[in-house]
Amino acid sequence: MNRLSLAHLPVAPAVDPRSLSVGVVHLGLGAFHRAHQAVITERAAALTGDTRWGISGVSQRSATVREQLAPQDGLYGVLERGNGDPTVQVIGSIREVLTAPEDPEAVVARIADPAVSVVTLTVTEKGYRAKNGGLDLDDPEIQADLAGRPPRTVVGQLAAALARRESPLTIVSCDNLVANGPFLRRLVAEYFDALGTVPDVFEASRFPASMVDRIVPATTDADRDEAARLLGVRDEAVVVAEPFLQWVIEDDFAGPRPAWEQGGAVLTADVAPWEQAKLRILNATHSMLAYLGALRGYETIAEAVRDQELAALAHTLITDDVIPTLTPPDGLDLAAYGATVLDRFANPALKHRTTQVAMDGSVKLPVRLLGTVEDRLAAGAEPTTLALAVAAWMVYVDTAPTLDDPQAAVLTAALNRADTPTAIVDSLLAVDTVFTPTLQN
């Protein structure tokens, strides 16, 4: 069977990819970006005819994505799995793939290119190399970038490129962090402070907050076979997603940008209510179901949420512990949104593995669960279901055969000092990169 490419293109993208020039750099070229921002960017170009917004995608870790996309001329399919038959759409908005470990200088040069006016990021919480609300200046990778090597951290890449630019940049974080745009700006500012110099263009650049939502499970061989059946060609870069797609962006840009609102994004003066609703309802529930589900032997989130006891706990988490801490955005019914979230999780066509969602818990818990715990305690309430979710994480950390977490060594060292359930709780609560003094006491 032929492989998907411009020469073997059974379903044309919405825009001729050969017409696109690079105007956007995306850091963190994983499945989520390809199923989310790249789709909306292509839709915007199709509806406006503006071909300036092809994407240069940067893989921060390995060459795998480049090896998937390069033989396919950057083309790939998005396989949507909903309640009906699956469908596939070919996307062509990614026009270049760079691999940071191989050529970090090329990444900086592309971000510094005057034709580029927007950078977007999906590098996960750990990619920001933060500690206690700021940049971890003790991180060896940050130290190496500060010492002058071609930068390999996202903060180092952004700082090095800004130092070369004459025109300001809009940098849009799309990761699950509270006030992600201002947070990233603070990290870059602290990096410049450590260097002892701040370029004028930094002050004029913008870091709008954003909130993203789409369930994108890991692609399996069965998914690739399904895409090949639907397309009639082999697609080694296919990604899988649910039909639901949401992107809310703070309307604060330094210069030209894609007309993302034409592609389905929402531009708003205040992302915070949307962000808090998503983090505390969807992401928190996702994490709780991942830990409890994995501990019960469920492979996927859909299996976990079909467990009546776990589904009831998820509903209680949303209604009793989370919603009282939220201010709803205009037009969003929080209870209805919570019910929609659980319906989406139950989609059996999306095989989102519990162990995949459970990854990186030490950096996910503070933004997904622990802020809500502190708010409920401050209100004089007892967040029992939230406490169960945190306890499930602790048991998972203690029992998982392999702990995939950036602080695995710290967590393992804490557990080595504990030999009873009470000691395990006390030892993990003492990890100050996860739990604040308020929660430790």
Short mmCIF file of C-alpha atoms in Angstrom, two decimals:
data_model
loop_
_atom_site.label_atom_id
_atom_site.label_comp_id
_atom_site.label_asym_id
_atom_site.label_seq_id
_atom_site.Cartn_x
_atom_site.Cartn_y
_atom_site.Cartn_z
CA MET A 1 0.00 0.00 0.00
CA ASN A 2 1.28 3.48 -0.87
CA ARG A 3 2.14 5.87 1.94
CA LEU A 4 0.26 9.14 2.38
CA SER A 5 2.07 12.02 0.62
CA LEU A 6 1.43 14.78 -1.89
CA ALA A 7 1.88 12.17 -4.61
CA HIS A 8 -0.62 9.82 -2.96
CA LEU A 9 -3.34 12.06 -1.59
CA PRO A 10 -6.79 10.45 -1.60
CA VAL A 11 -8.36 13.23 0.52
CA ALA A 12 -7.09 16.76 -0.05
CA PRO A 13 -6.39 18.99 2.97
CA ALA A 14 -8.55 22.08 3.38
CA VAL A 15 -5.62 24.19 2.11
CA ASP A 16 -2.97 23.26 -0.44
CA PRO A 17 0.05 22.74 1.82
CA ARG A 18 2.38 23.88 -0.95
CA SER A 19 0.83 27.35 -0.72
CA LEU A 20 1.67 27.81 2.95
CA SER A 21 4.65 29.76 4.25
CA VAL A 22 5.87 29.35 7.84
CA GLY A 23 4.50 31.97 10.22
CA VAL A 24 3.97 29.88 13.37
CA VAL A 25 6.46 27.84 15.39
CA HIS A 26 5.08 25.15 17.66
CA LEU A 27 7.22 23.74 20.47
CA GLY A 28 6.23 20.21 21.47
CA LEU A 29 5.16 18.48 18.27
CA GLY A 30 3.18 15.64 19.80
CA ALA A 31 -0.15 14.08 18.99
CA PHE A 32 -2.12 16.70 20.89
CA HIS A 33 -0.86 19.61 18.82
CA ARG A 34 -1.49 17.74 15.58
CA ALA A 35 -5.07 17.00 16.66
CA HIS A 36 -5.74 20.47 18.04
CA GLN A 37 -3.89 23.71 17.22
CA ALA A 38 -2.76 22.47 13.79
CA VAL A 39 -6.37 21.60 12.90
CA ILE A 40 -7.75 24.99 13.95
CA THR A 41 -4.88 26.78 12.19
CA GLU A 42 -5.66 24.93 8.97
CA ARG A 43 -9.37 25.65 9.26
CA ALA A 44 -8.61 29.35 9.70
CA ALA A 45 -6.40 29.41 6.62
CA ALA A 46 -9.06 27.61 4.58
CA LEU A 47 -11.79 30.07 5.54
CA THR A 48 -9.72 33.24 5.14
CA GLY A 49 -7.39 32.29 2.30
CA ASP A 50 -4.47 33.60 4.39
CA THR A 51 -1.52 31.34 3.58
CA ARG A 52 1.05 32.95 5.92
CA TRP A 53 0.45 30.53 8.78
CA GLY A 54 2.14 27.27 7.97
CA ILE A 55 3.62 25.65 11.08
CA SER A 56 7.22 24.77 11.87
CA GLY A 57 6.85 22.02 14.45
CA VAL A 58 9.62 21.34 16.94
CA SER A 59 10.10 17.98 18.61
CA GLN A 60 11.83 18.57 21.93
CA ARG A 61 12.94 15.00 22.48
CA SER A 62 13.29 12.60 19.56
CA ALA A 63 13.20 12.41 15.77
CA THR A 64 10.20 10.06 15.75
CA VAL A 65 7.66 12.64 14.57
CA ARG A 66 9.99 13.88 11.85
CA GLU A 67 10.54 10.32 10.65
CA GLN A 68 6.76 9.86 10.51
CA LEU A 69 5.99 13.13 8.74
CA ALA A 70 8.95 13.72 6.41
CA PRO A 71 8.16 10.83 4.01
CA GLN A 72 4.55 12.09 3.97
CA ASP A 73 5.39 15.69 2.99
CA GLY A 74 4.16 16.77 6.42
CA LEU A 75 0.70 15.30 5.85
CA TYR A 76 -1.15 13.21 8.41
CA GLY A 77 -4.67 12.19 9.30
CA VAL A 78 -6.82 12.98 12.30
CA LEU A 79 -8.93 9.91 13.01
CA GLU A 80 -12.04 11.00 14.88
CA ARG A 81 -13.75 8.40 17.02
CA GLY A 82 -17.19 9.30 18.32
CA ASN A 83 -20.45 7.46 18.74
CA GLY A 84 -20.82 6.84 15.00
CA ASP A 85 -18.44 5.47 12.42
CA PRO A 86 -14.88 6.84 12.54
CA THR A 87 -13.84 9.51 10.08
CA VAL A 88 -10.44 10.76 8.98
CA GLN A 89 -9.33 14.23 7.85
CA VAL A 90 -5.96 14.93 6.24
CA ILE A 91 -4.11 17.94 7.70
CA GLY A 92 -1.33 19.79 5.87
CA SER A 93 -0.63 22.83 8.05
CA ILE A 94 2.70 21.49 9.41
CA ARG A 95 5.26 22.47 6.81
CA GLU A 96 8.50 21.79 8.64
CA VAL A 97 9.69 19.52 11.45
CA LEU A 98 12.76 20.39 13.54
CA THR A 99 14.28 18.15 16.19
CA ALA A 100 15.74 20.24 19.02
CA PRO A 101 18.31 17.75 20.36
CA GLU A 102 19.80 17.34 16.88
CA ASP A 103 19.89 21.01 15.85
CA PRO A 104 18.96 23.41 18.65
CA GLU A 105 20.40 26.34 16.70
CA ALA A 106 17.87 25.75 13.89
CA VAL A 107 15.04 26.02 16.41
CA VAL A 108 16.26 29.38 17.71
CA ALA A 109 16.84 30.65 14.17
CA ARG A 110 13.31 29.72 13.11
CA ILE A 111 11.71 31.44 16.13
CA ALA A 112 13.86 34.51 15.40
CA ASP A 113 12.77 34.54 11.73
CA PRO A 114 10.95 37.86 11.04
CA ALA A 115 8.27 35.94 9.12
CA VAL A 116 7.32 34.18 12.37
CA SER A 117 5.11 36.22 14.67
CA VAL A 118 3.52 33.49 16.81
CA VAL A 119 4.91 30.63 18.89
CA THR A 120 2.62 28.06 20.50
CA LEU A 121 3.61 25.41 23.06
CA THR A 122 2.40 22.00 24.23
CA VAL A 123 5.40 20.72 26.17
CA THR A 124 3.49 19.39 29.23
CA GLU A 125 3.87 20.76 32.72
CA LYS A 126 7.36 19.34 33.19
CA GLY A 127 8.68 21.03 30.05
CA TYR A 128 8.66 24.41 31.79
CA ARG A 129 11.31 23.31 34.31
CA ALA A 130 9.63 25.25 37.09
CA LYS A 131 9.96 24.93 40.82
CA ASN A 132 7.95 26.65 43.57
CA GLY A 133 6.18 28.90 41.08
CA GLY A 134 9.29 30.10 39.26
CA LEU A 135 12.09 28.93 37.00
CA ASP A 136 14.21 26.16 38.48
CA LEU A 137 17.62 27.80 38.14
CA ASP A 138 19.20 24.71 39.70
CA ASP A 139 17.94 22.50 36.87
CA PRO A 140 21.07 21.24 35.05
CA GLU A 141 19.51 21.79 31.63
CA ILE A 142 18.60 25.39 32.47
CA GLN A 143 22.12 25.90 33.83
CA ALA A 144 23.64 24.53 30.63
CA ASP A 145 21.52 26.88 28.50
CA LEU A 146 22.48 29.85 30.68
CA ALA A 147 26.14 28.88 30.31
CA GLY A 148 25.88 29.48 26.58
CA ARG A 149 25.25 26.17 24.82
CA PRO A 150 22.71 26.19 21.95
CA PRO A 151 19.57 26.04 24.11
CA ARG A 152 17.63 22.81 24.55
CA THR A 153 14.99 23.95 27.05
CA VAL A 154 11.90 25.76 25.83
CA VAL A 155 12.58 28.76 28.07
CA GLY A 156 16.15 28.92 26.78
CA GLN A 157 14.98 28.62 23.17
CA LEU A 158 12.45 31.43 23.58
CA ALA A 159 14.93 33.70 25.34
CA ALA A 160 17.67 33.14 22.76
CA ALA A 161 15.28 33.85 19.89
CA LEU A 162 13.83 36.97 21.54
CA ALA A 163 17.35 38.29 22.02
CA ARG A 164 17.84 38.11 18.22
CA ARG A 165 14.51 39.57 17.14
CA GLU A 166 13.76 43.14 16.19
CA SER A 167 9.98 42.67 16.23
CA PRO A 168 7.96 41.41 19.21
CA LEU A 169 6.53 37.92 19.40
CA THR A 170 3.28 36.41 20.64
CA ILE A 171 3.94 33.26 22.67
CA VAL A 172 0.87 31.14 23.45
CA SER A 173 1.16 28.42 26.07
CA CYS A 174 -1.39 25.67 25.53
CA ASP A 175 -0.43 23.53 28.52
CA ASN A 176 -2.51 22.73 31.57
CA LEU A 177 -1.08 25.37 33.88
CA VAL A 178 -2.91 28.06 35.85
CA ALA A 179 -2.57 31.40 34.01
CA ASN A 180 -0.19 29.64 31.65
CA GLY A 181 0.69 32.72 29.58
CA PRO A 182 1.69 35.00 32.49
CA PHE A 183 3.43 32.03 34.11
CA LEU A 184 5.57 31.44 31.02
CA ARG A 185 6.36 35.14 30.80
CA ARG A 186 7.62 35.04 34.39
CA LEU A 187 9.88 32.08 33.62
CA VAL A 188 11.39 33.82 30.59
CA ALA A 189 11.86 37.03 32.62
CA GLU A 190 13.67 35.09 35.35
CA TYR A 191 15.88 33.49 32.70
CA PHE A 192 16.82 36.93 31.37
CA ASP A 193 17.45 38.12 34.92
CA ALA A 194 19.85 35.22 35.40
CA LEU A 195 21.63 36.24 32.20
CA GLY A 196 21.82 39.81 33.42
CA THR A 197 20.27 41.32 30.29
CA VAL A 198 16.71 41.84 29.05
CA PRO A 199 16.14 42.66 25.35
CA ASP A 200 13.74 45.51 24.57
CA VAL A 201 11.66 43.21 22.36
CA PHE A 202 10.76 41.10 25.41
CA GLU A 203 8.79 43.94 26.97
CA ALA A 204 6.78 44.37 23.76
CA SER A 205 6.10 40.66 23.33
CA ARG A 206 2.86 39.12 24.54
CA PHE A 207 2.13 35.92 26.45
CA PRO A 208 -1.65 35.42 26.27
CA ALA A 209 -3.24 32.75 28.43
CA SER A 210 -5.10 29.97 26.69
CA MET A 211 -7.14 26.89 27.47
CA VAL A 212 -7.28 23.81 25.26
CA ASP A 213 -9.52 20.78 25.38
CA ARG A 214 -9.61 17.63 23.29
CA ILE A 215 -9.07 14.03 24.28
CA VAL A 216 -6.20 12.62 22.21
CA PRO A 217 -5.24 9.07 23.21
CA ALA A 218 -2.07 7.39 22.05
CA THR A 219 -2.28 5.99 18.52
CA THR A 220 -2.23 2.20 18.22
CA ASP A 221 -1.46 -0.12 15.33
CA ALA A 222 -5.20 -0.79 15.09
CA ASP A 223 -5.77 2.94 14.61
CA ARG A 224 -3.19 3.02 11.81
CA ASP A 225 -4.92 0.08 10.16
CA GLU A 226 -8.28 1.85 10.47
CA ALA A 227 -6.87 5.02 8.91
CA ALA A 228 -5.35 3.00 6.05
CA ARG A 229 -8.73 1.40 5.38
CA LEU A 230 -10.46 4.78 5.29
CA LEU A 231 -7.78 6.59 3.28
CA GLY A 232 -6.58 3.83 0.99
CA VAL A 233 -2.98 4.77 1.84
CA ARG A 234 -0.75 4.11 4.83
CA ASP A 235 -0.43 6.95 7.34
CA GLU A 236 2.32 6.39 9.91
CA ALA A 237 1.64 9.78 11.55
CA VAL A 238 -2.12 9.46 12.12
CA VAL A 239 -3.46 10.80 15.42
CA VAL A 240 -6.70 9.85 17.16
CA ALA A 241 -9.14 12.27 18.75
CA GLU A 242 -12.69 12.68 19.94
CA PRO A 243 -15.01 14.99 17.94
CA PHE A 244 -15.00 17.64 20.72
CA LEU A 245 -12.48 20.46 20.17
CA GLN A 246 -12.08 23.68 22.17
CA TRP A 247 -9.50 26.47 22.30
CA VAL A 248 -10.03 29.63 24.36
CA ILE A 249 -7.36 32.33 23.88
CA GLU A 250 -6.81 35.65 25.62
CA ASP A 251 -7.15 38.38 23.00
CA ASP A 252 -3.70 39.91 23.54
CA PHE A 253 -1.32 39.71 20.58
CA ALA A 254 1.86 41.58 19.70
CA GLY A 255 1.38 41.49 15.94
CA PRO A 256 -0.13 39.46 13.08
CA ARG A 257 -1.70 36.10 13.91
CA PRO A 258 -3.83 33.41 12.31
CA ALA A 259 -7.57 34.13 12.35
CA TRP A 260 -8.03 31.31 14.83
CA GLU A 261 -11.54 32.50 15.70
CA GLN A 262 -12.49 31.62 12.11
CA GLY A 263 -11.23 28.10 12.76
CA GLY A 264 -13.37 27.64 15.87
CA ALA A 265 -11.33 29.16 18.69
CA VAL A 266 -12.87 31.55 21.21
CA LEU A 267 -11.07 34.84 21.82
CA THR A 268 -11.84 36.46 25.15
CA ALA A 269 -10.61 39.15 27.52
CA ASP A 270 -10.43 36.66 30.41
CA VAL A 271 -9.45 33.02 30.03
CA ALA A 272 -9.28 32.33 33.77
CA PRO A 273 -12.88 31.11 34.33
CA TRP A 274 -12.64 28.77 31.33
CA GLU A 275 -9.24 27.55 32.42
CA GLN A 276 -10.28 26.89 36.01
CA ALA A 277 -13.40 25.02 34.92
CA LYS A 278 -11.39 22.79 32.62
CA LEU A 279 -8.49 22.16 34.99
CA ARG A 280 -10.62 21.50 38.03
CA ILE A 281 -13.47 19.59 36.39
CA LEU A 282 -12.02 17.76 33.40
CA ASN A 283 -8.34 17.40 34.26
CA ALA A 284 -8.86 16.69 37.96
CA THR A 285 -11.49 14.05 37.24
CA HIS A 286 -9.30 12.56 34.52
CA SER A 287 -6.44 12.17 37.00
CA MET A 288 -8.63 10.69 39.72
CA LEU A 289 -10.10 8.14 37.32
CA ALA A 290 -6.61 7.32 36.06
CA TYR A 291 -5.24 6.50 39.51
CA LEU A 292 -8.30 4.73 40.86
CA GLY A 293 -8.86 2.97 37.54
CA ALA A 294 -5.28 1.78 37.26
CA LEU A 295 -5.40 0.49 40.84
CA ARG A 296 -8.51 -1.52 39.94
CA GLY A 297 -6.80 -2.96 36.89
CA TYR A 298 -8.62 -0.96 34.23
CA GLU A 299 -6.60 -0.30 31.11
CA THR A 300 -8.56 2.71 29.84
CA ILE A 301 -10.38 5.73 31.25
CA ALA A 302 -13.55 4.57 29.49
CA GLU A 303 -13.43 1.30 31.42
CA ALA A 304 -12.85 3.16 34.67
CA VAL A 305 -15.77 5.57 34.22
CA ARG A 306 -18.09 2.66 33.36
CA ASP A 307 -17.38 1.32 36.86
CA GLN A 308 -20.46 2.59 38.72
CA GLU A 309 -18.60 3.27 41.94
CA LEU A 310 -15.84 5.24 40.20
CA ALA A 311 -18.38 7.13 38.08
CA ALA A 312 -20.26 8.11 41.24
CA LEU A 313 -17.03 9.32 42.84
CA ALA A 314 -16.21 11.37 39.74
CA HIS A 315 -19.66 12.97 39.84
CA THR A 316 -19.28 13.73 43.55
CA LEU A 317 -15.83 15.24 42.99
CA ILE A 318 -17.29 17.63 40.42
CA THR A 319 -20.48 18.61 42.22
CA ASP A 320 -19.39 18.66 45.87
CA ASP A 321 -15.71 19.59 45.80
CA VAL A 322 -14.99 21.43 42.56
CA ILE A 323 -18.01 23.47 41.45
CA PRO A 324 -18.22 25.42 44.75
CA THR A 325 -14.73 26.81 44.01
CA LEU A 326 -15.54 28.06 40.50
CA THR A 327 -16.98 31.18 38.89
CA PRO A 328 -18.61 30.03 35.64
CA PRO A 329 -17.70 31.78 32.38
CA ASP A 330 -20.58 33.46 30.60
CA GLY A 331 -22.73 30.86 28.91
CA LEU A 332 -21.23 27.81 30.66
CA ASP A 333 -23.41 25.70 32.97
CA LEU A 334 -20.83 24.01 35.21
CA ALA A 335 -23.00 21.05 36.19
CA ALA A 336 -23.90 20.38 32.56
CA TYR A 337 -20.24 20.75 31.58
CA GLY A 338 -19.29 18.18 34.23
CA ALA A 339 -21.87 15.74 32.89
CA THR A 340 -20.54 16.27 29.37
CA VAL A 341 -17.01 15.55 30.57
CA LEU A 342 -18.04 12.20 32.05
CA ASP A 343 -19.90 11.32 28.84
CA ARG A 344 -16.77 12.09 26.84
CA PHE A 345 -14.64 9.96 29.14
CA ALA A 346 -17.02 7.04 28.64
CA ASN A 347 -16.51 7.01 24.85
CA PRO A 348 -15.35 3.40 24.30
CA ALA A 349 -13.79 4.30 20.95
CA LEU A 350 -11.16 6.42 22.72
CA LYS A 351 -8.79 4.01 24.38
CA HIS A 352 -7.09 6.60 26.61
CA ARG A 353 -4.90 4.48 28.85
CA THR A 354 -5.07 5.07 32.59
CA THR A 355 -1.28 4.77 32.85
CA GLN A 356 -0.85 7.45 30.17
CA VAL A 357 -3.05 9.91 32.07
CA ALA A 358 -1.33 8.94 35.33
CA MET A 359 2.10 10.03 34.04
CA ASP A 360 3.85 13.05 35.59
CA GLY A 361 1.55 13.15 38.61
CA SER A 362 3.91 15.25 40.72
CA VAL A 363 3.53 18.19 38.34
CA LYS A 364 -0.13 17.57 37.48
CA LEU A 365 -1.50 17.31 41.02
CA PRO A 366 -0.75 20.91 42.10
CA VAL A 367 -2.65 22.44 39.17
CA ARG A 368 -5.39 19.85 38.81
CA LEU A 369 -6.27 18.93 42.40
CA LEU A 370 -4.31 20.61 45.15
CA GLY A 371 -5.40 24.19 44.47
CA THR A 372 -9.00 23.05 44.82
CA VAL A 373 -8.13 21.26 48.07
CA GLU A 374 -6.69 24.49 49.49
CA ASP A 375 -9.74 26.50 48.40
CA ARG A 376 -12.14 24.06 50.04
CA LEU A 377 -10.12 23.96 53.26
CA ALA A 378 -10.02 27.77 53.33
CA ALA A 379 -13.82 27.75 53.03
CA GLY A 380 -14.07 25.44 56.04
CA ALA A 381 -15.16 22.44 53.98
CA GLU A 382 -13.80 18.90 54.09
CA PRO A 383 -12.93 17.85 50.50
CA THR A 384 -13.27 14.11 51.05
CA THR A 385 -13.39 13.04 47.40
CA LEU A 386 -10.41 15.21 46.55
CA ALA A 387 -8.58 13.62 49.46
CA LEU A 388 -9.40 10.20 48.01
CA ALA A 389 -7.97 11.28 44.64
CA VAL A 390 -4.72 12.40 46.29
CA ALA A 391 -4.59 9.16 48.30
CA ALA A 392 -5.04 7.19 45.06
CA TRP A 393 -2.04 9.01 43.60
CA MET A 394 0.01 8.09 46.67
CA VAL A 395 -0.92 4.41 46.40
CA TYR A 396 -0.19 4.49 42.67
CA VAL A 397 3.24 6.03 43.29
CA ASP A 398 3.96 3.34 45.88
CA THR A 399 2.79 0.38 43.79
CA ALA A 400 3.34 1.21 40.10
CA PRO A 401 5.87 -1.17 38.53
CA THR A 402 7.40 1.77 36.66
CA LEU A 403 6.87 5.34 37.80
CA ASP A 404 6.88 7.73 34.81
CA ASP A 405 7.36 11.04 36.57
CA PRO A 406 9.99 13.82 36.37
CA GLN A 407 10.36 13.60 40.17
CA ALA A 408 10.46 9.80 40.30
CA ALA A 409 13.79 9.81 42.16
CA VAL A 410 12.51 12.23 44.80
CA LEU A 411 9.28 10.27 45.28
CA THR A 412 11.10 6.95 45.45
CA ALA A 413 13.51 8.33 48.04
CA ALA A 414 10.55 9.52 50.12
CA LEU A 415 8.94 6.08 49.95
CA ASN A 416 12.16 4.36 50.94
CA ARG A 417 11.82 6.04 54.32
CA ALA A 418 8.28 4.73 54.85
CA ASP A 419 7.14 1.28 55.92
CA THR A 420 3.54 1.85 56.99
CA PRO A 421 0.55 3.49 55.27
CA THR A 422 0.74 6.45 57.65
CA ALA A 423 4.46 6.82 57.00
CA ILE A 424 3.86 6.73 53.22
CA VAL A 425 1.35 9.59 53.51
CA ASP A 426 3.64 11.62 55.75
CA SER A 427 6.69 11.06 53.54
CA LEU A 428 4.92 12.06 50.33
CA LEU A 429 3.25 15.07 51.96
CA ALA A 430 6.73 16.24 52.92
CA VAL A 431 7.75 16.55 49.25
CA ASP A 432 7.65 20.34 49.04
CA THR A 433 7.82 20.42 45.24
CA VAL A 434 4.33 18.88 45.24
CA PHE A 435 2.62 19.96 48.47
CA THR A 436 2.54 23.49 49.88
CA PRO A 437 3.15 24.17 53.59
CA THR A 438 -0.61 24.60 54.04
CA LEU A 439 -1.26 21.06 52.84
CA GLN A 440 1.73 19.59 54.65
CA ASN A 441 0.29 20.81 57.94
#
